[in-house]
Amino acid sequence: MENYNNIKIQLNKFILDMLKSDEFKNNISLYIKEEINNIIYIKKEEIFNNNIYKNIKYNIKINIINLLKSEDFKNEIYNFFDYNLKELEKSDKTLEFIISPGFINGFKVYIYNHKDDIIDSIKNFLTNSDIKNKINKEIFNILNGINPMVSKFVNSNTIQMKLMEGINNYLNNINNVNYIINIINTKIDEVMKKRISEFSLYFPDESKKSLINSITNGIINNLYPEKIADTILNKLEENFKKEVYLLNKNSNNSILNINNTIDVFLKNHYNNFLENNKIKEFIDKFSKDIIDNFLNKPVKDFI
């Protein structure tokens, strides 16, 4: 019995010394830190290359595409424009509110660069046979209204030709052309300062509905659902990756704090922890079980 107790004491001491050894403490420290690191740290590759994530992403993409092609989405676009148009009609906002100054300035530049085309269009309009006949008729009516005798001696065609010649000479003068362009630009500015409601009064409800339908169909018909879905998902994934990065960054700080706590415990408290009576009782029981198990083995197991 005495030998039994001596063996158990020696075994207890061996186990305790082993648990207190620097090698064991270093190994257990590395193991704990590695396990904590695996639990806390999120690997982006494990998330974004995971089949579950890929399936979720694919299903979201299909749902977005179906949504963009749905009647509900089309109705939402229609309702959006319908609501905003009604709100604009009730407000005192002018056309400047919905048409940007940049667009207007670009339009004015376009008019200036195409002033020759505009002047040619005016000339072509005035030389149109129907217009010429209309002018001749009006000249004749004016002359006849002044004095019927005058209309017999004055040729309305001659007056019309002189009138057209004068207009052409006027339109061929670059200063006059610039004056006309300035008048057009001034009128554009005046129109832009008019309230939206002033224009909407001249549009019946059916025309407004037709306009909104046209805008809605134009948007729907020019959508690329798959490209839009990819753009949305890529942006979401980009933000998600940033969040994972920040989470990992915070995780690194957490891991560092935990590692420091482990090091402090092993350095300052671990040996005292092993001297705890409950730990010693556990080691003593463990040693006893080993010895008993050893003694209970048949002799043949050692041969």
Short mmCIF file of C-alpha atoms in Angstrom, two decimals, residues 31-148:
data_model
loop_
_atom_site.label_atom_id
_atom_site.label_comp_id
_atom_site.label_asym_id
_atom_site.label_seq_id
_atom_site.Cartn_x
_atom_site.Cartn_y
_atom_site.Cartn_z
CA TYR A 31 -3.74 25.83 -29.29
CA ILE A 32 -6.25 28.08 -27.48
CA LYS A 33 -5.25 31.14 -29.52
CA GLU A 34 -5.57 29.22 -32.78
CA GLU A 35 -9.02 27.91 -31.89
CA ILE A 36 -10.24 31.34 -30.84
CA ASN A 37 -8.84 32.82 -34.03
CA ASN A 38 -10.73 30.24 -36.11
CA ILE A 39 -13.96 30.95 -34.25
CA ILE A 40 -13.80 34.75 -34.35
CA TYR A 41 -12.05 35.50 -37.64
CA ILE A 42 -14.26 35.43 -40.73
CA LYS A 43 -12.53 34.45 -43.95
CA LYS A 44 -13.94 36.28 -46.97
CA GLU A 45 -13.09 33.36 -49.23
CA GLU A 46 -15.17 31.02 -47.10
CA ILE A 47 -18.16 33.37 -47.36
CA PHE A 48 -18.08 34.51 -50.97
CA ASN A 49 -16.95 31.20 -52.48
CA ASN A 50 -19.44 29.24 -50.45
CA ASN A 51 -22.10 27.44 -52.51
CA ILE A 52 -24.86 28.60 -50.16
CA TYR A 53 -23.83 32.23 -50.71
CA LYS A 54 -23.65 31.71 -54.48
CA ASN A 55 -27.13 30.18 -54.53
CA ILE A 56 -28.55 33.03 -52.46
CA LYS A 57 -26.92 35.56 -54.80
CA TYR A 58 -28.29 33.79 -57.88
CA ASN A 59 -31.82 33.63 -56.44
CA ILE A 60 -31.72 37.33 -55.55
CA LYS A 61 -30.61 38.12 -59.11
CA ILE A 62 -33.52 36.12 -60.59
CA ASN A 63 -35.97 37.89 -58.26
CA ILE A 64 -34.64 41.32 -59.27
CA ILE A 65 -34.92 40.45 -62.99
CA ASN A 66 -38.48 39.17 -62.54
CA LEU A 67 -39.38 42.30 -60.57
CA LEU A 68 -38.05 44.61 -63.30
CA LYS A 69 -40.13 42.72 -65.88
CA SER A 70 -43.31 42.65 -63.79
CA GLU A 71 -46.49 44.66 -64.23
CA ASP A 72 -46.22 45.73 -60.59
CA PHE A 73 -42.91 47.46 -61.30
CA LYS A 74 -44.37 49.11 -64.40
CA ASN A 75 -47.33 50.35 -62.34
CA GLU A 76 -44.95 51.69 -59.69
CA ILE A 77 -43.13 53.75 -62.33
CA TYR A 78 -46.43 55.04 -63.70
CA ASN A 79 -47.67 55.96 -60.21
CA PHE A 80 -44.38 57.70 -59.46
CA PHE A 81 -44.63 60.02 -62.47
CA ASP A 82 -48.39 60.48 -62.05
CA TYR A 83 -48.01 61.53 -58.41
CA ASN A 84 -45.09 63.90 -59.09
CA LEU A 85 -46.84 65.49 -62.07
CA LYS A 86 -49.91 66.23 -59.94
CA GLU A 87 -47.73 67.66 -57.18
CA LEU A 88 -45.94 69.91 -59.69
CA GLU A 89 -49.28 71.10 -61.06
CA LYS A 90 -50.37 72.12 -57.57
CA SER A 91 -47.11 73.95 -56.87
CA ASP A 92 -45.80 77.33 -58.03
CA LYS A 93 -42.72 75.76 -59.54
CA THR A 94 -41.62 76.88 -63.00
CA LEU A 95 -40.23 74.88 -65.91
CA GLU A 96 -36.75 75.77 -64.63
CA PHE A 97 -37.41 73.37 -61.75
CA ILE A 98 -37.67 70.30 -64.02
CA ILE A 99 -35.43 71.40 -66.91
CA SER A 100 -31.85 72.09 -65.87
CA PRO A 101 -30.06 75.31 -66.93
CA GLY A 102 -27.35 73.13 -68.47
CA PHE A 103 -29.87 71.55 -70.82
CA ILE A 104 -31.28 74.97 -71.81
CA ASN A 105 -27.81 76.40 -72.42
CA GLY A 106 -26.98 73.36 -74.54
CA PHE A 107 -30.20 73.87 -76.49
CA LYS A 108 -29.29 77.53 -77.11
CA VAL A 109 -25.83 76.52 -78.33
CA TYR A 110 -27.47 74.01 -80.65
CA ILE A 111 -29.76 76.73 -82.05
CA TYR A 112 -26.80 79.06 -82.62
CA ASN A 113 -24.72 76.38 -84.33
CA HIS A 114 -27.68 75.56 -86.60
CA LYS A 115 -28.78 79.13 -87.25
CA ASP A 116 -28.15 78.71 -91.01
CA ASP A 117 -30.48 75.71 -91.06
CA ILE A 118 -33.12 77.72 -89.19
CA ILE A 119 -32.87 80.61 -91.67
CA ASP A 120 -33.04 78.19 -94.62
CA SER A 121 -36.17 76.65 -93.11
CA ILE A 122 -37.78 80.10 -92.86
CA LYS A 123 -36.88 80.84 -96.49
CA ASN A 124 -38.23 77.49 -97.67
CA PHE A 125 -41.42 78.10 -95.73
CA LEU A 126 -41.94 81.50 -97.37
CA THR A 127 -41.21 80.19 -100.89
CA ASN A 128 -43.67 77.34 -100.55
CA SER A 129 -46.31 77.66 -103.28
CA ASP A 130 -49.19 77.48 -100.82
CA ILE A 131 -47.67 80.23 -98.68
CA LYS A 132 -46.93 82.39 -101.73
CA ASN A 133 -50.53 82.03 -102.91
CA LYS A 134 -51.76 82.88 -99.43
CA ILE A 135 -49.60 86.03 -99.36
CA ASN A 136 -50.79 87.04 -102.85
CA LYS A 137 -54.39 86.60 -101.82
CA GLU A 138 -53.93 88.68 -98.66
CA ILE A 139 -52.15 91.45 -100.62
CA PHE A 140 -55.00 91.51 -103.15
CA ASN A 141 -57.60 91.64 -100.35
CA ILE A 142 -55.77 94.52 -98.68
CA LEU A 143 -55.52 96.49 -101.93
CA ASN A 144 -59.12 95.76 -102.77
CA GLY A 145 -60.16 96.85 -99.30
CA ILE A 146 -58.35 100.16 -99.68
CA ASN A 147 -59.59 100.92 -103.19
CA PRO A 148 -60.98 98.41 -105.71
#
